[in-house]
Tab-separated table of C-alpha atoms and ligand atoms in Angstrom:
chain	number	residue	atom	x	y	z
L	1	MET	CA	101.782	90.815	160.325
L	2	ASN	CA	101.115	91.817	163.810
L	3	ILE	CA	103.825	90.263	165.126
L	4	ARG	CA	107.031	90.459	162.721
L	5	PHE	CA	110.580	89.249	163.362
L	6	ILE	CA	114.028	89.368	161.359
L	7	ASP	CA	116.855	87.462	161.733
L	8	ALA	CA	120.485	88.023	160.909
L	9	GLY	CA	124.008	86.506	160.942
L	10	GLU	CA	126.298	83.428	158.994
L	11	SER	CA	126.534	79.979	160.405
L	12	HIS	CA	130.266	80.784	161.419
L	13	GLY	CA	130.147	84.929	161.395
L	14	ALA	CA	130.393	86.212	164.835
L	15	ARG	CA	126.549	86.270	166.143
L	16	LEU	CA	123.319	85.824	165.406
L	17	VAL	CA	120.660	88.654	165.870
L	18	CYS	CA	116.712	88.897	165.683
L	19	ILE	CA	114.295	91.947	165.940
L	20	LEU	CA	111.145	90.504	166.851
L	21	GLU	CA	108.040	92.989	166.755
L	22	GLY	CA	104.409	93.497	168.110
L	23	ILE	CA	105.271	91.597	171.697
L	24	PRO	CA	102.361	93.594	173.893
L	25	ALA	CA	103.921	95.974	176.730
L	26	GLY	CA	103.752	94.369	180.349
L	27	LEU	CA	105.033	90.117	179.294
L	28	LYS	CA	107.805	89.088	181.817
L	29	ILE	CA	110.734	87.682	180.214
L	30	ASP	CA	112.542	84.923	181.845
L	31	SER	CA	115.700	84.348	180.332
L	32	GLU	CA	116.610	81.529	181.501
L	33	PHE	CA	113.317	79.790	179.281
L	34	ILE	CA	115.068	81.391	176.429
L	35	ASN	CA	118.312	79.734	176.888
L	36	ASN	CA	116.062	76.376	178.139
L	37	GLU	CA	114.350	76.685	174.649
L	38	LEU	CA	117.569	76.913	172.963
L	39	ALA	CA	119.308	74.163	174.765
L	40	ARG	CA	116.631	71.686	173.418
L	41	ARG	CA	116.797	73.004	169.946
L	42	GLN	CA	120.405	71.901	170.039
L	43	GLY	CA	119.557	68.441	171.323
L	44	GLY	CA	118.889	65.151	169.953
L	45	TYR	CA	120.122	61.999	169.040
L	46	GLY	CA	122.173	62.375	165.849
L	47	ARG	CA	123.429	66.123	165.775
L	48	GLY	CA	127.038	66.596	164.641
L	49	GLY	CA	130.637	68.444	166.172
L	50	ARG	CA	129.347	71.846	166.645
L	51	MET	CA	126.672	71.536	168.981
L	52	LYS	CA	129.986	70.425	171.688
L	53	ILE	CA	131.056	74.030	170.276
L	54	GLU	CA	128.026	75.883	170.972
L	55	THR	CA	125.714	76.502	174.073
L	56	ASP	CA	123.606	79.370	172.856
L	57	LYS	CA	122.639	81.892	175.473
L	58	VAL	CA	120.394	84.507	174.396
L	59	ILE	CA	121.607	88.535	175.093
L	60	LEU	CA	118.298	90.757	175.079
L	61	SER	CA	119.636	94.063	173.940
L	62	SER	CA	116.869	95.971	173.452
L	63	GLY	CA	112.808	95.976	174.293
L	64	VAL	CA	113.036	94.312	177.662
L	65	ARG	CA	113.703	96.726	180.706
L	66	PHE	CA	114.029	95.201	184.499
L	67	SER	CA	112.385	91.602	183.012
L	68	GLU	CA	109.450	92.834	181.139
L	69	THR	CA	108.490	94.060	178.000
L	70	LEU	CA	108.276	97.676	176.567
L	71	GLY	CA	106.367	96.979	173.686
L	72	SER	CA	109.081	97.964	171.732
L	73	PRO	CA	110.885	95.853	169.137
L	74	ILE	CA	112.996	93.524	171.113
L	75	THR	CA	116.314	92.375	169.895
L	76	LEU	CA	117.716	88.789	170.667
L	77	ILE	CA	121.431	87.790	170.207
L	78	VAL	CA	123.340	84.597	170.546
L	79	GLU	CA	126.773	84.966	169.795
L	80	ASN	CA	128.519	81.807	167.839
L	81	LYS	CA	131.564	80.432	169.937
L	82	ASP	CA	132.587	78.445	166.877
L	83	PHE	CA	133.672	82.433	165.075
L	84	ALA	CA	136.840	81.840	167.116
L	85	ASN	CA	137.335	79.171	164.467
L	86	TRP	CA	136.812	81.113	161.721
L	87	GLN	CA	137.508	84.951	162.024
L	88	GLU	CA	139.823	85.241	158.966
L	89	ARG	CA	137.306	82.505	156.668
L	90	MET	CA	134.854	84.890	157.505
L	91	SER	CA	135.833	88.269	158.600
L	92	ALA	CA	133.622	91.199	157.060
L	93	GLU	CA	136.643	92.963	156.063
L	94	GLY	CA	140.094	92.695	154.022
L	95	LYS	CA	141.042	89.599	151.416
L	96	PRO	CA	139.861	85.980	150.685
L	97	PHE	CA	141.171	84.062	153.185
L	98	GLY	CA	141.017	80.220	152.940
L	99	GLU	CA	139.991	77.698	150.554
L	100	LYS	CA	137.113	78.237	148.791
L	101	VAL	CA	133.782	75.625	148.289
L	102	THR	CA	133.196	74.648	144.817
L	103	ASN	CA	131.773	71.156	144.980
L	104	ALA	CA	127.980	72.028	145.104
L	105	ARG	CA	125.926	69.536	147.209
L	106	PRO	CA	123.079	68.352	145.789
L	107	GLY	CA	119.864	69.334	147.754
L	108	HIS	CA	121.052	72.372	149.255
L	109	ALA	CA	121.133	75.954	148.190
L	110	ASP	CA	124.708	76.000	147.003
L	111	LEU	CA	124.323	75.527	143.331
L	112	THR	CA	121.277	77.682	142.514
L	113	GLY	CA	122.519	80.092	145.438
L	114	ALA	CA	126.068	80.393	143.474
L	115	ALA	CA	124.571	81.364	140.622
L	116	LYS	CA	121.510	83.762	141.531
L	117	TYR	CA	124.186	85.675	143.659
L	118	GLY	CA	126.417	85.744	141.148
L	119	LYS	CA	129.733	83.964	143.734
L	120	ASN	CA	132.374	81.502	143.078
L	121	ASP	CA	132.753	80.111	146.461
L	122	VAL	CA	129.348	77.751	147.989
L	123	ARG	CA	130.323	79.519	151.235
L	124	ASP	CA	129.180	82.847	150.513
L	125	ILE	CA	125.480	80.467	150.192
L	126	LEU	CA	125.682	77.836	152.938
L	127	GLU	CA	126.682	80.245	155.946
L	128	ARG	CA	123.175	81.693	155.508
L	129	SER	CA	121.126	78.777	154.141
L	130	SER	CA	122.708	76.976	157.050
L	131	ALA	CA	119.962	75.557	159.658
L	132	ARG	CA	122.103	77.437	162.274
L	133	GLU	CA	119.982	80.610	161.512
L	134	THR	CA	117.055	78.679	163.244
L	135	THR	CA	118.722	79.472	166.691
L	136	MET	CA	117.081	83.135	166.452
L	137	ARG	CA	113.260	81.675	165.482
L	138	VAL	CA	114.058	79.396	168.818
L	139	ALA	CA	114.488	82.413	170.560
L	140	ALA	CA	111.427	84.782	169.108
L	141	GLY	CA	109.586	81.843	169.651
L	142	ALA	CA	110.588	81.683	173.572
L	143	VAL	CA	109.287	85.101	174.183
L	144	CYS	CA	106.094	84.502	171.778
L	145	LYS	CA	105.470	81.133	174.054
L	146	MET	CA	105.787	83.272	176.974
L	147	PHE	CA	103.045	85.506	175.623
L	148	LEU	CA	101.158	82.322	174.408
L	149	ARG	CA	101.397	81.031	177.811
L	150	GLU	CA	99.567	84.181	179.581
L	151	CYS	CA	96.823	83.696	177.236
L	152	GLY	CA	96.259	79.906	178.091
L	153	ILE	CA	97.976	78.568	175.247
L	154	ASN	CA	100.587	75.390	175.537
L	155	ILE	CA	102.985	74.092	172.766
L	156	SER	CA	104.662	71.076	172.498
L	157	SER	CA	105.864	68.548	170.015
L	158	GLU	CA	107.198	64.889	169.329
L	159	VAL	CA	109.548	62.762	166.761
L	160	LEU	CA	106.923	60.493	165.265
L	161	SER	CA	109.264	59.133	162.950
L	162	VAL	CA	113.120	58.675	161.636
L	163	GLY	CA	113.806	57.496	158.423
L	164	GLY	CA	110.428	55.389	157.798
L	165	VAL	CA	111.070	53.615	160.958
L	166	THR	CA	109.460	54.388	165.117
L	167	GLY	CA	110.313	53.478	168.366
L	168	GLU	CA	113.577	54.310	170.053
L	169	THR	CA	115.745	51.272	169.632
L	170	GLU	CA	114.827	51.272	165.871
L	171	ILE	CA	115.323	55.162	165.434
L	172	LYS	CA	118.724	55.121	167.239
L	173	ASN	CA	119.458	52.039	165.329
L	174	LYS	CA	117.985	53.889	161.835
L	175	ILE	CA	120.549	57.181	162.683
L	176	ASP	CA	123.586	54.517	163.752
L	177	ALA	CA	123.669	53.058	160.210
L	178	ALA	CA	123.059	56.445	158.726
L	179	LYS	CA	125.946	57.916	160.439
L	180	SER	CA	128.080	54.534	159.412
L	181	ASN	CA	127.586	54.698	155.936
L	182	GLY	CA	128.429	58.382	155.779
L	183	ASP	CA	124.974	58.881	155.174
L	184	THR	CA	121.812	61.248	156.660
L	185	CYS	CA	118.064	60.589	157.784
L	186	GLY	CA	115.498	63.268	157.991
L	187	GLY	CA	111.809	62.694	159.517
L	188	ILE	CA	108.192	63.686	160.427
L	189	PHE	CA	107.507	65.241	163.472
L	190	GLU	CA	103.823	66.579	165.007
L	191	VAL	CA	103.793	70.325	166.442
L	192	LYS	CA	100.193	70.518	169.277
L	193	ILE	CA	98.972	73.399	170.355
L	194	THR	CA	96.638	73.242	173.282
L	195	GLY	CA	94.354	76.093	174.345
L	196	ALA	CA	93.497	78.431	171.633
L	197	PRO	CA	90.154	79.629	171.938
L	198	ALA	CA	87.773	79.211	168.795
L	199	GLY	CA	88.189	81.531	166.070
L	200	LEU	CA	91.506	82.459	165.473
L	201	GLY	CA	92.343	82.991	161.957
L	202	SER	CA	89.244	84.019	159.407
L	203	TYR	CA	87.987	82.233	155.854
L	204	ILE	CA	87.198	85.847	154.903
L	205	GLN	CA	90.764	85.929	152.635
L	206	TRP	CA	93.283	83.660	151.749
L	207	ASP	CA	95.505	85.230	153.395
L	208	LYS	CA	93.912	85.301	156.684
L	209	LYS	CA	93.415	81.606	157.134
L	210	LEU	CA	95.667	80.147	159.914
L	211	ASP	CA	96.354	76.841	158.332
L	212	ALA	CA	97.794	78.609	155.548
L	213	LYS	CA	100.209	80.830	158.126
L	214	TYR	CA	100.874	77.651	159.953
L	215	ALA	CA	102.061	75.477	156.592
L	216	ALA	CA	104.446	78.588	155.259
L	217	ALA	CA	105.490	79.403	158.876
L	218	PHE	CA	106.530	75.029	158.671
L	219	MET	CA	107.686	74.638	155.034
L	220	SER	CA	110.641	77.477	155.921
L	221	ILE	CA	112.113	75.600	157.744
L	222	GLN	CA	115.628	74.242	156.364
L	223	ALA	CA	114.819	70.664	155.197
L	224	ILE	CA	110.820	70.414	155.588
L	225	LYS	CA	109.106	69.200	152.424
L	226	ALA	CA	105.855	68.920	153.463
L	227	VAL	CA	103.033	69.920	155.921
L	228	GLU	CA	99.685	68.508	157.022
L	229	ILE	CA	97.147	69.987	159.314
L	230	GLY	CA	95.659	67.019	161.259
L	231	ASP	CA	95.146	63.895	158.912
L	232	GLY	CA	95.673	65.778	156.366
L	233	TRP	CA	96.794	63.428	153.875
L	234	ALA	CA	95.046	60.096	155.557
L	235	ASN	CA	91.327	62.236	155.020
L	236	ALA	CA	92.279	62.415	151.007
L	237	GLN	CA	91.520	58.427	151.431
L	238	LYS	CA	88.425	58.649	152.736
L	239	PHE	CA	84.701	59.329	152.740
L	240	GLY	CA	83.350	62.913	154.522
L	241	SER	CA	81.578	60.616	156.878
L	242	GLU	CA	84.768	58.634	157.802
L	243	VAL	CA	86.453	62.611	158.243
L	244	HIS	CA	84.397	65.166	159.810
L	245	ASP	CA	84.628	65.333	163.210
L	246	GLU	CA	80.610	65.253	164.325
L	247	ILE	CA	79.834	68.010	166.836
L	248	PHE	CA	78.097	67.588	169.958
L	249	ILE	CA	76.731	68.965	173.236
L	250	ASP	CA	76.967	67.726	176.611
L	251	GLU	CA	74.133	68.948	179.526
L	252	ASN	CA	76.466	71.773	180.674
L	253	LYS	CA	75.163	73.421	176.862
L	254	LYS	CA	79.674	72.639	176.347
L	255	ILE	CA	80.131	71.868	172.484
L	256	PHE	CA	82.561	68.804	172.041
L	257	ARG	CA	84.089	66.574	169.560
L	258	LYS	CA	84.796	62.901	169.658
L	259	THR	CA	87.353	63.137	166.861
L	260	ASN	CA	90.012	65.646	165.584
L	261	ARG	CA	90.837	64.679	162.094
L	262	ALA	CA	90.430	68.381	161.239
L	263	GLY	CA	93.492	68.680	163.319
L	264	GLY	CA	91.936	71.579	165.240
L	265	ILE	CA	91.535	73.877	162.168
L	266	GLU	CA	87.993	74.542	160.123
L	267	GLY	CA	87.522	77.221	157.466
L	268	GLY	CA	90.814	78.090	158.121
L	269	MET	CA	89.872	79.089	161.887
L	270	THR	CA	90.687	77.492	165.146
L	271	ASN	CA	87.605	75.379	166.199
L	272	GLY	CA	88.817	75.303	170.259
L	273	GLU	CA	90.517	71.348	169.426
L	274	PRO	CA	94.104	71.262	169.900
L	275	VAL	CA	95.595	72.404	166.774
L	276	ILE	CA	98.172	69.463	165.049
L	277	ILE	CA	100.614	69.980	162.552
L	278	ARG	CA	102.772	67.484	161.283
L	279	ALA	CA	105.783	68.283	159.124
L	280	ALA	CA	108.044	65.996	156.868
L	281	MET	CA	111.678	66.918	156.854
L	282	LYS	CA	114.146	65.428	153.915
L	283	PRO	CA	117.383	63.836	155.166
L	284	ILE	CA	120.091	66.510	155.245
L	285	PRO	CA	122.191	67.164	152.445
L	286	THR	CA	125.524	66.990	153.741
L	287	LEU	CA	126.974	63.669	153.078
L	288	MET	CA	129.924	62.135	154.570
L	289	LYS	CA	129.915	59.802	151.447
L	290	PRO	CA	129.178	62.844	148.910
L	291	LEU	CA	127.049	62.477	145.868
L	292	GLN	CA	127.925	62.758	142.639
L	293	THR	CA	128.009	66.680	141.641
L	294	VAL	CA	129.670	69.406	139.685
L	295	ASP	CA	132.682	71.770	140.080
L	296	ILE	CA	131.325	75.360	139.618
L	297	ALA	CA	134.972	76.117	139.242
L	298	THR	CA	136.300	73.830	136.795
L	299	LYS	CA	133.017	72.869	135.739
L	300	THR	CA	134.103	69.429	135.751
L	301	PRO	CA	132.056	66.055	137.603
L	302	ALA	CA	133.335	65.957	141.594
L	303	THR	CA	131.823	64.326	144.353
L	304	ALA	CA	130.020	66.816	146.689
L	305	SER	CA	131.836	68.648	149.397
L	306	LYS	CA	131.211	67.458	152.761
L	307	GLU	CA	131.887	69.634	155.834
L	308	ARG	CA	131.159	68.329	159.825
L	309	SER	CA	127.669	68.297	159.760
L	310	ASP	CA	124.693	66.571	162.039
L	311	THR	CA	123.510	63.142	160.614
L	312	CYS	CA	119.813	63.943	161.865
L	313	ALA	CA	118.231	66.768	163.286
L	314	ILE	CA	114.714	66.146	163.818
L	315	TRP	CA	114.784	66.925	167.344
L	316	ALA	CA	115.962	70.178	166.279
L	317	ALA	CA	113.284	70.580	163.772
L	318	ALA	CA	110.334	69.534	165.892
L	319	VAL	CA	111.850	72.577	168.434
L	320	VAL	CA	111.457	75.184	165.698
L	321	GLY	CA	108.364	74.020	164.778
L	322	GLU	CA	106.945	74.898	167.957
L	323	ALA	CA	109.129	78.386	167.977
L	324	MET	CA	106.970	78.196	164.599
L	325	ALA	CA	103.882	77.557	165.889
L	326	ALA	CA	104.219	80.020	168.754
L	327	ILE	CA	105.245	82.859	166.285
L	328	VAL	CA	101.829	82.635	164.088
L	329	THR	CA	99.917	81.573	167.108
L	330	ALA	CA	100.847	85.216	168.677
L	331	ASP	CA	100.485	86.975	166.102
L	332	ALA	CA	96.924	85.538	165.908
L	333	ILE	CA	96.098	86.325	169.198
L	334	VAL	CA	97.391	89.642	168.837
L	335	GLU	CA	95.619	90.455	165.130
L	336	LYS	CA	92.084	89.399	167.221
L	337	PHE	CA	92.743	91.073	170.874
L	338	GLY	CA	95.052	94.089	170.257
L	339	GLY	CA	98.961	93.754	171.122
L	340	ASP	CA	99.822	97.259	172.496
L	341	TYR	CA	99.490	96.675	176.210
L	342	LEU	CA	99.581	92.867	178.179
L	343	PHE	CA	96.424	93.810	180.666
L	344	ASP	CA	94.132	94.776	177.756
L	345	THR	CA	94.892	92.038	175.023
L	346	LEU	CA	94.165	89.216	177.967
L	347	ASN	CA	90.927	91.438	179.050
L	348	ASN	CA	89.744	91.331	175.556
L	349	LEU	CA	91.041	87.437	174.941
L	350	LYS	CA	88.653	87.003	178.784
L	351	ASN	CA	85.397	88.351	177.163
L	352	TYR	CA	85.762	87.219	173.742
L	353	ARG	CA	86.400	83.483	175.765
L	354	GLU	CA	83.301	84.390	177.413
L	355	ARG	CA	81.344	85.297	175.371
L	356	ILE	CA	81.576	82.131	172.548
L	357	ALA	CA	81.367	79.818	175.815
L	358	LYS	CA	77.872	81.449	177.223
L	359	ASP	CA	76.003	81.616	173.150
L	360	PHE	CA	77.783	78.782	171.527
L	361	GLY	CA	79.127	76.336	174.174
L	362	LEU	CA	82.931	76.716	172.560
C	1	EPS	C1	124.413	73.023	159.239
C	1	EPS	C2	125.777	72.312	159.495
C	1	EPS	C3	126.497	72.174	160.876
C	1	EPS	C4	124.901	71.614	161.657
C	1	EPS	C5	124.460	73.210	161.603
C	1	EPS	C6	123.482	73.145	160.413
C	1	EPS	O1	127.087	72.987	161.422
C	1	EPS	P1	128.555	73.138	161.436
C	1	EPS	O2	129.044	73.201	159.544
C	1	EPS	O3	128.962	74.107	161.774
C	1	EPS	O4	129.226	71.808	161.999
C	1	EPS	O5	125.451	71.389	162.707
C	1	EPS	O6	123.687	73.404	162.781
C	1	EPS	C7	123.746	74.617	163.978
C	1	EPS	C8	125.132	74.519	163.759
C	1	EPS	C9	122.766	74.819	164.269
C	1	EPS	O7	123.252	75.333	165.343
C	1	EPS	O8	121.500	73.714	164.268
C	1	EPS	C10	124.475	73.170	157.904
C	1	EPS	O9	125.018	72.966	157.164
C	1	EPS	O10	122.943	73.600	157.695
């Protein structure tokens, strides 16, 4: 990885922190853009009470000087306002405080996490497995988006369905029904990357394939259980002649396609068409009408713990998807065009774009 990030922080801990490394020097950083992305992640129909408490704002504490990147690791911080209500329960020091959570939620990291890390309080597990962590992915992704913008690459997303239904009213009704039943719902979202040059990623080794990197990045988002590139699932039902995007050339010797069923990736490389990534999110495991489980303290049947939570977080997941797509794409750009100084990176990209346009019409 040329661009790497590591993030830390518990959902109700003091703050979330991220170190992002590999962004070229000389990139203008607009913290309002980062904050706007953070606000987008907090939105969407079906979010719970927590989003009324938090107004995520980034603090840039290294790697940026006078609104320009230095090429050194960038540290991004977001304070958890809710920590004010959790100080004793989430204290780094002192004696255990507050009631333990012992009824593991089916579908969550609770049970296996407690066993694996030797904890008898599920809170020790759920605080980090919580999707609150994705705040920092969006902050890091926003920096990558600013870099990609300089490269002529744009990333957007769309929610395609929620709980199996489409259309604004149907979706809203589905979420309302879930909420009034103490239930939750998932959905499918799509991320689109436009403007990427052909030739990011490579077929030469399994771990250089860009579709594999997108798939891993998307699967790492909490509650994502399936990822497809282009019409991946539908293509499996068809003949090759119905699937592959034929290649044409116009009077200016420019290559074009009439279809994009491949989702912009062939042979593990971008092919110049928009990259389309879809992801399926399972329903959030915290149900207000809880499922059957076991109390890990008493080893007796119980109903799962219920905490304040979201009914549906698909719009947030889509914004996180954009961020992960931005990080992976920025990494592929830096891998191919260098990443010390933005000016050099952009020059290399421009020369490459000119060459493949002149010699291949791409
Ligand atoms: C989450 C539970 C909820 C969500 C949270 C993820 O938080 P709380 O328990 O404080 O109500 O709102 O998501 C976020 C805080 C966020 O920023 O996305 C969980 O258990 O995964």
